[in-house]
XYZ file of C-alpha atoms in Angstrom:
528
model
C 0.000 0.000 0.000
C 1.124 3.018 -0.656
C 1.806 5.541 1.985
C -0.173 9.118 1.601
C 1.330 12.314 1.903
C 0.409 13.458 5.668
C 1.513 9.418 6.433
C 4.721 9.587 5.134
C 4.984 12.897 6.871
C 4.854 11.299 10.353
C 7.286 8.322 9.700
C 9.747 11.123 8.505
C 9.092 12.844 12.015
C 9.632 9.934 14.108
C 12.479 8.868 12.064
C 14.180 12.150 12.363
C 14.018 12.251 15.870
C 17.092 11.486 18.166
C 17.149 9.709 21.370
C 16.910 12.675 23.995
C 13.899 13.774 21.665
C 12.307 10.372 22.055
C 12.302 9.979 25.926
C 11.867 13.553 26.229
C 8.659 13.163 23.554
C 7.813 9.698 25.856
C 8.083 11.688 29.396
C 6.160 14.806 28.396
C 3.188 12.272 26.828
C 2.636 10.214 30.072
C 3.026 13.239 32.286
C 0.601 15.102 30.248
C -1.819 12.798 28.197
C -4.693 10.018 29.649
C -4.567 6.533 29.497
C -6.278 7.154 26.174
C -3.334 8.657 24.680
C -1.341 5.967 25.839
C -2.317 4.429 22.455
C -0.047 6.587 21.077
C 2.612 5.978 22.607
C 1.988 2.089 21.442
C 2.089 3.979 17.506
C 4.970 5.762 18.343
C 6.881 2.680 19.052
C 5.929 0.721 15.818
C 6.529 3.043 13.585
C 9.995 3.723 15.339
C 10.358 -0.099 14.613
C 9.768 0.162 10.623
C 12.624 0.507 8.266
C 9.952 1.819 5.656
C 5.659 2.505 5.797
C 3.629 -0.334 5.474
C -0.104 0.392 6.986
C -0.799 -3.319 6.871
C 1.684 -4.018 9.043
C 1.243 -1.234 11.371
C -2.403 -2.322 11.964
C -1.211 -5.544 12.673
C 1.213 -4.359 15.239
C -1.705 -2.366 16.996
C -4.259 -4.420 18.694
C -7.792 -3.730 18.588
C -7.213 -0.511 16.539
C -9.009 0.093 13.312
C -8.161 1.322 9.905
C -10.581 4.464 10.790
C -8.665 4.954 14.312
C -5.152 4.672 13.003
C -5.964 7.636 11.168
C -6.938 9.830 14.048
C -3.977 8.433 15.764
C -1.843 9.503 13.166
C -3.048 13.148 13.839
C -3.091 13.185 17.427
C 0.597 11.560 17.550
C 2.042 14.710 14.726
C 0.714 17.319 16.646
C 2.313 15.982 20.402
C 5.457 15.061 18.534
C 5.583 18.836 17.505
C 4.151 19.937 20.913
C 7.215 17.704 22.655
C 9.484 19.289 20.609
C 9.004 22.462 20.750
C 9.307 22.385 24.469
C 12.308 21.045 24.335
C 14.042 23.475 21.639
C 12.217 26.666 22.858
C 15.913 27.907 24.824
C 17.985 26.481 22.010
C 16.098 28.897 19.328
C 15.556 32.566 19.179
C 12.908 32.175 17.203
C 10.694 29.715 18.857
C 11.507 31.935 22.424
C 10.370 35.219 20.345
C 6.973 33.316 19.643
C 6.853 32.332 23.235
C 6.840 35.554 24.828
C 4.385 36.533 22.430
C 1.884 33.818 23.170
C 2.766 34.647 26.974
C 1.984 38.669 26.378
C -1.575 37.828 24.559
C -2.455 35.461 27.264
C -1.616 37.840 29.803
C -3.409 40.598 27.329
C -6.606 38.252 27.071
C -6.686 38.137 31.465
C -6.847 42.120 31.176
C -3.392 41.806 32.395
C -2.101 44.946 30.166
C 0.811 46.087 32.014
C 2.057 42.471 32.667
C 1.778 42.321 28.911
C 3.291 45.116 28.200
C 6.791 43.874 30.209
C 6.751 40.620 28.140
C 7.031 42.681 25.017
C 9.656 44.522 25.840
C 11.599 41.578 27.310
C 10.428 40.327 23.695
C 11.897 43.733 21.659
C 15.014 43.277 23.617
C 15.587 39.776 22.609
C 14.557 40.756 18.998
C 16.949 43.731 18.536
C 19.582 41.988 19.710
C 19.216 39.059 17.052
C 18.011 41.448 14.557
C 14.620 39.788 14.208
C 12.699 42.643 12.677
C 9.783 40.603 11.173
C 8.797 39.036 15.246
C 9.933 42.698 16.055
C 6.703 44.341 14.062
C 4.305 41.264 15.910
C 5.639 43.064 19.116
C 5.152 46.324 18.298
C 1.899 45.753 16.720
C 0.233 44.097 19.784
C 2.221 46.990 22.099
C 0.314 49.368 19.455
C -3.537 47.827 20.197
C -2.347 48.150 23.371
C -1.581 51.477 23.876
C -4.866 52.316 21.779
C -7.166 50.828 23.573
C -6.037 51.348 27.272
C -4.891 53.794 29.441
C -1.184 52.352 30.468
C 0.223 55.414 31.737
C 2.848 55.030 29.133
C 4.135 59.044 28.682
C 3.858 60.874 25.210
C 6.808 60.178 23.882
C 6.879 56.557 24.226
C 3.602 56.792 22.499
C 5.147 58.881 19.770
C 8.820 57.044 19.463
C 6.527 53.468 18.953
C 4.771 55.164 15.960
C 8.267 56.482 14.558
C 9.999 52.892 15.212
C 6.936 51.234 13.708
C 7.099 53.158 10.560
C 11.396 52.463 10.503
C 10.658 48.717 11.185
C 7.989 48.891 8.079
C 10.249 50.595 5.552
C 13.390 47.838 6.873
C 10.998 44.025 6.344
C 9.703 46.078 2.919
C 13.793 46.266 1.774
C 14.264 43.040 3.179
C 11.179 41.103 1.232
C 12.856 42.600 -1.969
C 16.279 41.757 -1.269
C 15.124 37.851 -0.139
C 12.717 37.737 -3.084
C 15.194 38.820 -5.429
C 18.196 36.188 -4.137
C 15.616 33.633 -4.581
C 14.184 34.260 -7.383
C 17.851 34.364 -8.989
C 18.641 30.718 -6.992
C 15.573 29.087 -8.769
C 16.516 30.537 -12.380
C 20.401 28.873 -11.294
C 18.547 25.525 -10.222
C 16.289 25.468 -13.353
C 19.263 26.628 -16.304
C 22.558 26.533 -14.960
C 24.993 29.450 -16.265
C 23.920 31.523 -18.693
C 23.755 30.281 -22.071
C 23.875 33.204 -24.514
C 23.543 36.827 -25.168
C 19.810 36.709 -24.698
C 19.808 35.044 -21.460
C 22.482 37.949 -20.316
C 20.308 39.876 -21.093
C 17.255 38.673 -19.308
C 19.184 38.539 -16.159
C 20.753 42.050 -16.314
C 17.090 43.108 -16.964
C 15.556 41.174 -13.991
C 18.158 42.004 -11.845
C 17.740 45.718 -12.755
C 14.481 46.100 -12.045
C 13.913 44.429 -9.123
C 17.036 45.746 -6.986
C 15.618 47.873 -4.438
C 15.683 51.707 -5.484
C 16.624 53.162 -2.234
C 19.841 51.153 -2.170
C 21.537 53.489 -0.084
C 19.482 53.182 2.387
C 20.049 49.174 2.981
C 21.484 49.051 6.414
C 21.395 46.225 9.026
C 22.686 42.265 9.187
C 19.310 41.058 6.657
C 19.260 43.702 4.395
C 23.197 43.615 3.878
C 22.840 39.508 3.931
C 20.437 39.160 1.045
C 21.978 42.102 -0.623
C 24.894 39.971 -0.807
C 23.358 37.008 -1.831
C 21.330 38.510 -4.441
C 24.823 39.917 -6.063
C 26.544 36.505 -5.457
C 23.735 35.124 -7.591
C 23.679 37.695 -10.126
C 27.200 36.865 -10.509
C 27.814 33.123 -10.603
C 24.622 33.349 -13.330
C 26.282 35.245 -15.289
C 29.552 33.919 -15.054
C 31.612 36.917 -13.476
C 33.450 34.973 -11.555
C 35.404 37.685 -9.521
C 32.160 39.694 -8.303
C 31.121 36.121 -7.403
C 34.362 35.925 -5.632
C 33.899 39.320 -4.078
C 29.950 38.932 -3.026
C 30.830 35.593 -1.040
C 33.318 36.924 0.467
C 31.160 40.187 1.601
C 28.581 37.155 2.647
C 31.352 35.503 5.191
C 32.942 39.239 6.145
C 29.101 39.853 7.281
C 28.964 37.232 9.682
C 32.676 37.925 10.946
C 31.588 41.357 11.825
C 28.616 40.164 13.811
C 29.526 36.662 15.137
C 26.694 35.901 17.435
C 24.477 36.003 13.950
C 26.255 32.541 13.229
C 24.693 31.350 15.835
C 21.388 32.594 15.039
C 21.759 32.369 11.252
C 23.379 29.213 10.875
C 22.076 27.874 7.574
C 23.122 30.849 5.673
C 26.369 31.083 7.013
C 27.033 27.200 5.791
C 25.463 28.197 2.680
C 27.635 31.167 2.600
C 30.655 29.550 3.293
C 30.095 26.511 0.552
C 29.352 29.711 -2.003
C 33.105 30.994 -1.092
C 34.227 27.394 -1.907
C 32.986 27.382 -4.631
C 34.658 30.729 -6.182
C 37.955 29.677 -4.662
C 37.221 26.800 -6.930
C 35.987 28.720 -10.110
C 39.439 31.041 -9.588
C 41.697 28.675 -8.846
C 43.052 29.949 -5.538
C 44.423 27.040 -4.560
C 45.501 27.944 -1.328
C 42.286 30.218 -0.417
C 40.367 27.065 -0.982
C 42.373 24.783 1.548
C 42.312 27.369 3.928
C 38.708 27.930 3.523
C 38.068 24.255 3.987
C 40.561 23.770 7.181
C 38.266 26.414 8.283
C 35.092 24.975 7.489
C 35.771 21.507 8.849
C 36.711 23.288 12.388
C 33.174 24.727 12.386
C 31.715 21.701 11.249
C 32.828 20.239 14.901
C 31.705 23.152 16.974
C 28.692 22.812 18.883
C 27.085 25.790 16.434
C 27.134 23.163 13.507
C 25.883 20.484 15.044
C 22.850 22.145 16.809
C 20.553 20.962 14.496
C 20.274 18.092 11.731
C 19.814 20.637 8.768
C 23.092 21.989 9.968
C 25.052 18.741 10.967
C 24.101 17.276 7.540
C 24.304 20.371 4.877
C 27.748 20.818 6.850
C 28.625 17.409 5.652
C 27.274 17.492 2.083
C 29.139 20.987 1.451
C 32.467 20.030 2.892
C 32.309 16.650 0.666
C 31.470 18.475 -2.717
C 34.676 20.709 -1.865
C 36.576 17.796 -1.063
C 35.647 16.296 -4.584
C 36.283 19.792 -6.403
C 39.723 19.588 -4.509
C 40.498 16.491 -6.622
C 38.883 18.005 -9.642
C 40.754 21.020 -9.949
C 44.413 19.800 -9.140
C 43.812 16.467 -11.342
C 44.065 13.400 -8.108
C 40.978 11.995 -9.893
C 42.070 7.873 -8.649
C 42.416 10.173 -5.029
C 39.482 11.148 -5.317
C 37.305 8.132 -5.855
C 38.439 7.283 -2.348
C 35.783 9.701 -1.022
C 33.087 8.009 -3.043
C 31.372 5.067 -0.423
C 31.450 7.556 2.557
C 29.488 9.712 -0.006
C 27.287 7.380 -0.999
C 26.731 6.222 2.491
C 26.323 9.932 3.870
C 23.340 10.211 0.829
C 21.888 7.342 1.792
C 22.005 7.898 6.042
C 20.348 11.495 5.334
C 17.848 10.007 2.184
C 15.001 11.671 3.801
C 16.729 14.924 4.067
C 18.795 15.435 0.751
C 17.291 16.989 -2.121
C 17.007 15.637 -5.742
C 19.358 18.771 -6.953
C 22.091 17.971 -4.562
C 21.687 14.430 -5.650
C 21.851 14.919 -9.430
C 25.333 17.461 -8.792
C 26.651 14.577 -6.472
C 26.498 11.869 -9.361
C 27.476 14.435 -12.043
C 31.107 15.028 -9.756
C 31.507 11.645 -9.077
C 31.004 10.688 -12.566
C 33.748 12.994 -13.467
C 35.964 11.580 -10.913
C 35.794 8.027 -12.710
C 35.818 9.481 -16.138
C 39.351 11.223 -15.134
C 40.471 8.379 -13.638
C 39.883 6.417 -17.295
C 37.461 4.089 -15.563
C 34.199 5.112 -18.183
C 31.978 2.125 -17.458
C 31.832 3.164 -13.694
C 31.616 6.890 -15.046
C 28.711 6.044 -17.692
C 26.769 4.193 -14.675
C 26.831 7.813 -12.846
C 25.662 9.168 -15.651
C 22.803 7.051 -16.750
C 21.578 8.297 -13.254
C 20.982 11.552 -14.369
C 20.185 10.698 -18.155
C 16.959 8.291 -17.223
C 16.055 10.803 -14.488
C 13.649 13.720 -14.500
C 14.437 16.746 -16.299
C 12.975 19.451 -14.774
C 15.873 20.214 -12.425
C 19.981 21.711 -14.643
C 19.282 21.933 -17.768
C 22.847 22.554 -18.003
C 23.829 19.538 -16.170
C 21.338 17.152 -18.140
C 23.248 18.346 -21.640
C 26.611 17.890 -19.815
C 26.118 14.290 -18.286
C 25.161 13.673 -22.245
C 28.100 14.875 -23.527
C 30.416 13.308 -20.793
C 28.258 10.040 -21.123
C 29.431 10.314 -25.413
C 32.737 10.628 -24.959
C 33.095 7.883 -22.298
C 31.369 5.754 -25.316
C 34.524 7.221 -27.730
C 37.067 7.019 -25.019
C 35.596 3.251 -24.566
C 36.290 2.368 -28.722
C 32.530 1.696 -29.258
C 32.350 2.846 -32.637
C 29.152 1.069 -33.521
C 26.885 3.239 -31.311
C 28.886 6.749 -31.443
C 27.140 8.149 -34.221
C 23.629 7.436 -33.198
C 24.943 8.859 -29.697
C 25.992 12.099 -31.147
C 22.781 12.870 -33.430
C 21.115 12.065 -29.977
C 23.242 14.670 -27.577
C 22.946 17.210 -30.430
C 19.781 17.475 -30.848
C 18.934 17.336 -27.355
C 21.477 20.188 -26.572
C 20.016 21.823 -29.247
C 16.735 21.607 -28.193
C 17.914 22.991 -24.410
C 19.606 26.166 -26.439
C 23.346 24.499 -24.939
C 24.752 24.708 -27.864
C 27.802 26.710 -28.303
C 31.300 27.445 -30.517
C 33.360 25.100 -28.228
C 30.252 21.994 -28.736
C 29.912 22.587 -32.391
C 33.533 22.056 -32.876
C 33.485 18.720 -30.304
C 30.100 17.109 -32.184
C 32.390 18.185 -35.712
C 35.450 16.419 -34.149
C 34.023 13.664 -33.062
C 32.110 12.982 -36.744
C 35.504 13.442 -38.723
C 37.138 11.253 -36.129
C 35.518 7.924 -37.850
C 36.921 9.028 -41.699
C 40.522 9.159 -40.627
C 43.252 6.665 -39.894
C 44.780 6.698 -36.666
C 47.953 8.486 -37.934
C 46.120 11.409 -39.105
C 44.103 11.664 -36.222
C 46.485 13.657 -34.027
C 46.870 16.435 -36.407
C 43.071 16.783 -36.347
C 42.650 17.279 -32.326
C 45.830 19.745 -32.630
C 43.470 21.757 -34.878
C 40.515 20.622 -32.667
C 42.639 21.912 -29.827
C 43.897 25.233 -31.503
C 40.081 26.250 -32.330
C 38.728 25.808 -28.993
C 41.919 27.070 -27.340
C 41.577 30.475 -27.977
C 37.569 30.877 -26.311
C 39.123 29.584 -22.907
C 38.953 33.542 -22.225
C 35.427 34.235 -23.701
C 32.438 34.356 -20.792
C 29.659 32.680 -22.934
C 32.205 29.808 -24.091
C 33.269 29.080 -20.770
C 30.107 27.615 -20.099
C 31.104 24.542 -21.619
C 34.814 24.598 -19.914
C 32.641 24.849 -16.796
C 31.101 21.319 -17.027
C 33.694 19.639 -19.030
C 37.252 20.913 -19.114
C 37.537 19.763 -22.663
C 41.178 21.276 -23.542
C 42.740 19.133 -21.170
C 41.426 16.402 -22.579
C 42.241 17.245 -25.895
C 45.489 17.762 -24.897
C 45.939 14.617 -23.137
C 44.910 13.084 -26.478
C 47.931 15.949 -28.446
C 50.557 14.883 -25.894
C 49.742 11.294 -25.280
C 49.217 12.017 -21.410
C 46.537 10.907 -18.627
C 43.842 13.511 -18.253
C 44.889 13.666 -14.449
C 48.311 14.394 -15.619
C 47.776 17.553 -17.775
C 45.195 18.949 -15.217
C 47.959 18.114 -12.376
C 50.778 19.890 -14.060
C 48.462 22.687 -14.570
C 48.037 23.044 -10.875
C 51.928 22.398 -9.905
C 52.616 24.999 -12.740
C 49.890 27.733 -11.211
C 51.292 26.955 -7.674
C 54.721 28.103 -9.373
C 53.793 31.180 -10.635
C 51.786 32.336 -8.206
C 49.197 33.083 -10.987
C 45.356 32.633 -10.351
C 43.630 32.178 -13.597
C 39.929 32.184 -14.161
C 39.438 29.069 -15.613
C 36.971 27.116 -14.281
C 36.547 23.225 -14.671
C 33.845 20.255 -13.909
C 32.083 23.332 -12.297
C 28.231 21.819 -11.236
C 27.431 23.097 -7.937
């Protein structure tokens, strides 16, 4: 039987939950439920029991209980699992203590207890200001508001007059900050959906968007949230677009925002992961070497502290971020055989957090670890990765669904089997074609790899050198990086030119960058 949506809910809840959470969840039901709600404590237990949902067996475990009656079980058991968990968090989260001492001030309120009330919301403003909570801040002041409307508190003048002044500064701050979040995710889902941009038009759909949805009164952006999504929306904006440095620069503003008001790590923890994997990730597009390893020694301090490991969402995005830079480690300097090492703690973290990891982090996962086996020269593993993605659904990277293709074809070509290459290539091109991913440095690969089957082996090395020196000379140009993004397709033409590994050229590359001190902007196998 298949489990419904609110049913698979619950098994997810009780799944999730760690053992002070269950006894804490199995003290606070006996202490405050009847011997009717023992029942479900009896649920509680067999569903804990289940590796996955299956009602029929459930009923079976519960005696005398009905199909009817497991249902209103169901719903009495998610709502005390939430109950029992809030009252356990409430002191561990700023905003579940904010919504507290709100509940507390309207109760009080409701008893005609206005002045009583009226010291809860300021304890309440205090705690908001402090965190910079300006959304729970306007609940506060709007209740202190009715309150000072409606009743004589003996509050003076002034106070009466600075609430109306802060009221209209709080207004004016969410209004900035609504426009700044909506923007930074409206620019994530575009990322999530396409990838990079792919040509001039797309540039200029994004430099349009952007335009006209950045807040006008810019200079007035003040404040930890405003700056925050400010930051992200730029970092966005950026990595869209391809600009690496101002992606560079906007992560770094991200990270500096946090430095410069530490206790928001604690109280903004998810962004500053996310903020953190974003700088990562431009070390990684620039090729600072060394700002990337120190970035990571950093990151996988934090990832012990007891900050990081408050909560699940942070203990496991912690873990999923610091393993796709580990993996883009091996990418960029060329240890691809290294690399594979990380693979079945990978696959084991993905499948230990399965209910928690989405599909997108998922598909990027088997597009990097694809790469790892197709730079090691082991293509059947790489092509398994890849049919992964291929047979999957397409509604998530566009640009990674054209790019496990590709990768997938020239395993095939690197693997010698002629007899289903060309079918293969009329396949990828029209599908790339169809997902506007076509560009110069494509065209010349799908023209490459067609010649490739009329010429002898001997005079198949001058055609990659003029493969190589027509693709060469767009390393430099923004839209045709897009494809040195996914695939870093010079190196392995020049592997083929030079008669050296993949891993080799890209290694030497590295070694020969660490020499010179010079960061370039190329960008390789880039997919997060």
């Amino acid at each position: 039987m298949m489990p419904n949506s609110f049913t698979d809910a619950l098994f997810q809840l009780v799944r999730s939950l760690e053992k002070s959470e269950k006894r804490h969840f199995k003290l606070y039901i006996k202490r405050s439920s009847g011997k009717e709600d023992l029942k479900i404590i009896q649920l509680f237990d067999a569903l804990e029991k289940l590796h996955e949902y299956d009602e029929k067996l459930l009923i079976s475990k519960l005696k005398g209980v009905t199909k009817p009656q497991l249902a209103n079980l169901k719903t009495h058991l998610y709502k005390q699992l939430l109950s029992s968990l809030r009252l356990l968090k409430t002191t561990e989260n700023t905003d579940l203590q904010l919504s507290e001492h709100l509940d507390h001030a309207r109760l009080l309120y409701n008893k005609g207890l206005k002045i009583q009330s009226l010291r809860i919301l300021e304890k309440a403003k205090e705690l908001a200001k402090t965190n910079q909570k300006f959304n729970f801040l306007a609940q506060v002041i709007s209740l202190e508001k009715k309150i000072e409307t409606l009743h004589i508190t003996r509050s003076t003048l002034e106070r009466t007059e600075d609430l109306a002044t802060e009221a209209l500064a709080i207004s004016a701050h969410i209004d900035r900050v609504t426009r700044l979040s909506n923007l930074a995710l409206l620019l994530y889902r575009w990322y999530v959906k396409f990838g990079h941009a792919r040509n001039v038009e797309d540039e200029k759909d994004i430099r349009a968007f952007f335009k006209s949805n950045i807040p006008d009164d810019i200079h007035a952006i003040n404040g930890f949230y405003e700056n925050l999504y400010l930051y992200q929306s730029y970092c966005w904006y950026a990595f869209i677009r391809q600009d690496f440095l101002m992606y560079y620069r906007y992560s770094e503003k991200w990270i500096n925002l946090f430095e410069a008001n530490p206790t928001m790590i604690a109280v903004e923890t998810g962004h500053f992961i996310k903020g953190v994997h974003n700088l990562l990730n431009a070390h990684f597009d620039l090729r600072n070497y060394r700002k990337f390893q120190g970035t990571l020694r950093k990151f996988e301090a934090f990832a012990k502290t007891p900050v990081a490991r408050h909560h699940d969402n942070f203990r496991i995005h912690t873990s999923i971020y610091i393993n796709i830079a580990k993996v883009n480690w091996h990418l960029m300097v060329g240890t691809f055989k290294e690399g594979l090492a990380l693979v079945p703690e990978i696959e084991a973290n993905l499948k230990e957090y399965a209910l928690y990891v989405d599909r997108h982090r998922i598909l990027v996962f088997n597009y990097k670890i694809a790469t790892l086996y197709f730079g090691a020269e082991q293509y059947e593993n790489a092509i398994d990765y890849l049919q992964k993605i291929i047979n999957g659904p397409l509604d998530l990277r566009n640009d990674l669904q054209c790019y496990a293709r590709l990768m997938h074809l020239m395993a095939h070509y690197e693997l010698g089997n002629d007899e289903i290459i060309e079918s293969l290539i009329k396949s990828v091109y029209r599908f790339m074609a169809k997902m506007k991913n076509l560009t110069v440095v494509e065209e010349e690969m799908f023209r490459f790899l067609r010649s490739s089957f009329r010429v002898s082996p001997r005079q198949l090395k001058p055609e990659l050198e003029k493969f190589l020196y027509k693709i060469k000379h767009l390393e430099k140009n923004r839209f045709e990086t897009r494809a040195f993004a996914y695939l870093d397709v010079i190196s392995w033409v020049e592997s083929k030119v030079y008669g050296k590994p993949l891993a080799a050229i890209i290694h030497e590359k590295h070694l020969q960058s660490n020499r010179s001190a010079v960061k370039t902007p190329k960008v390789l196998h880039k997919a997060s």
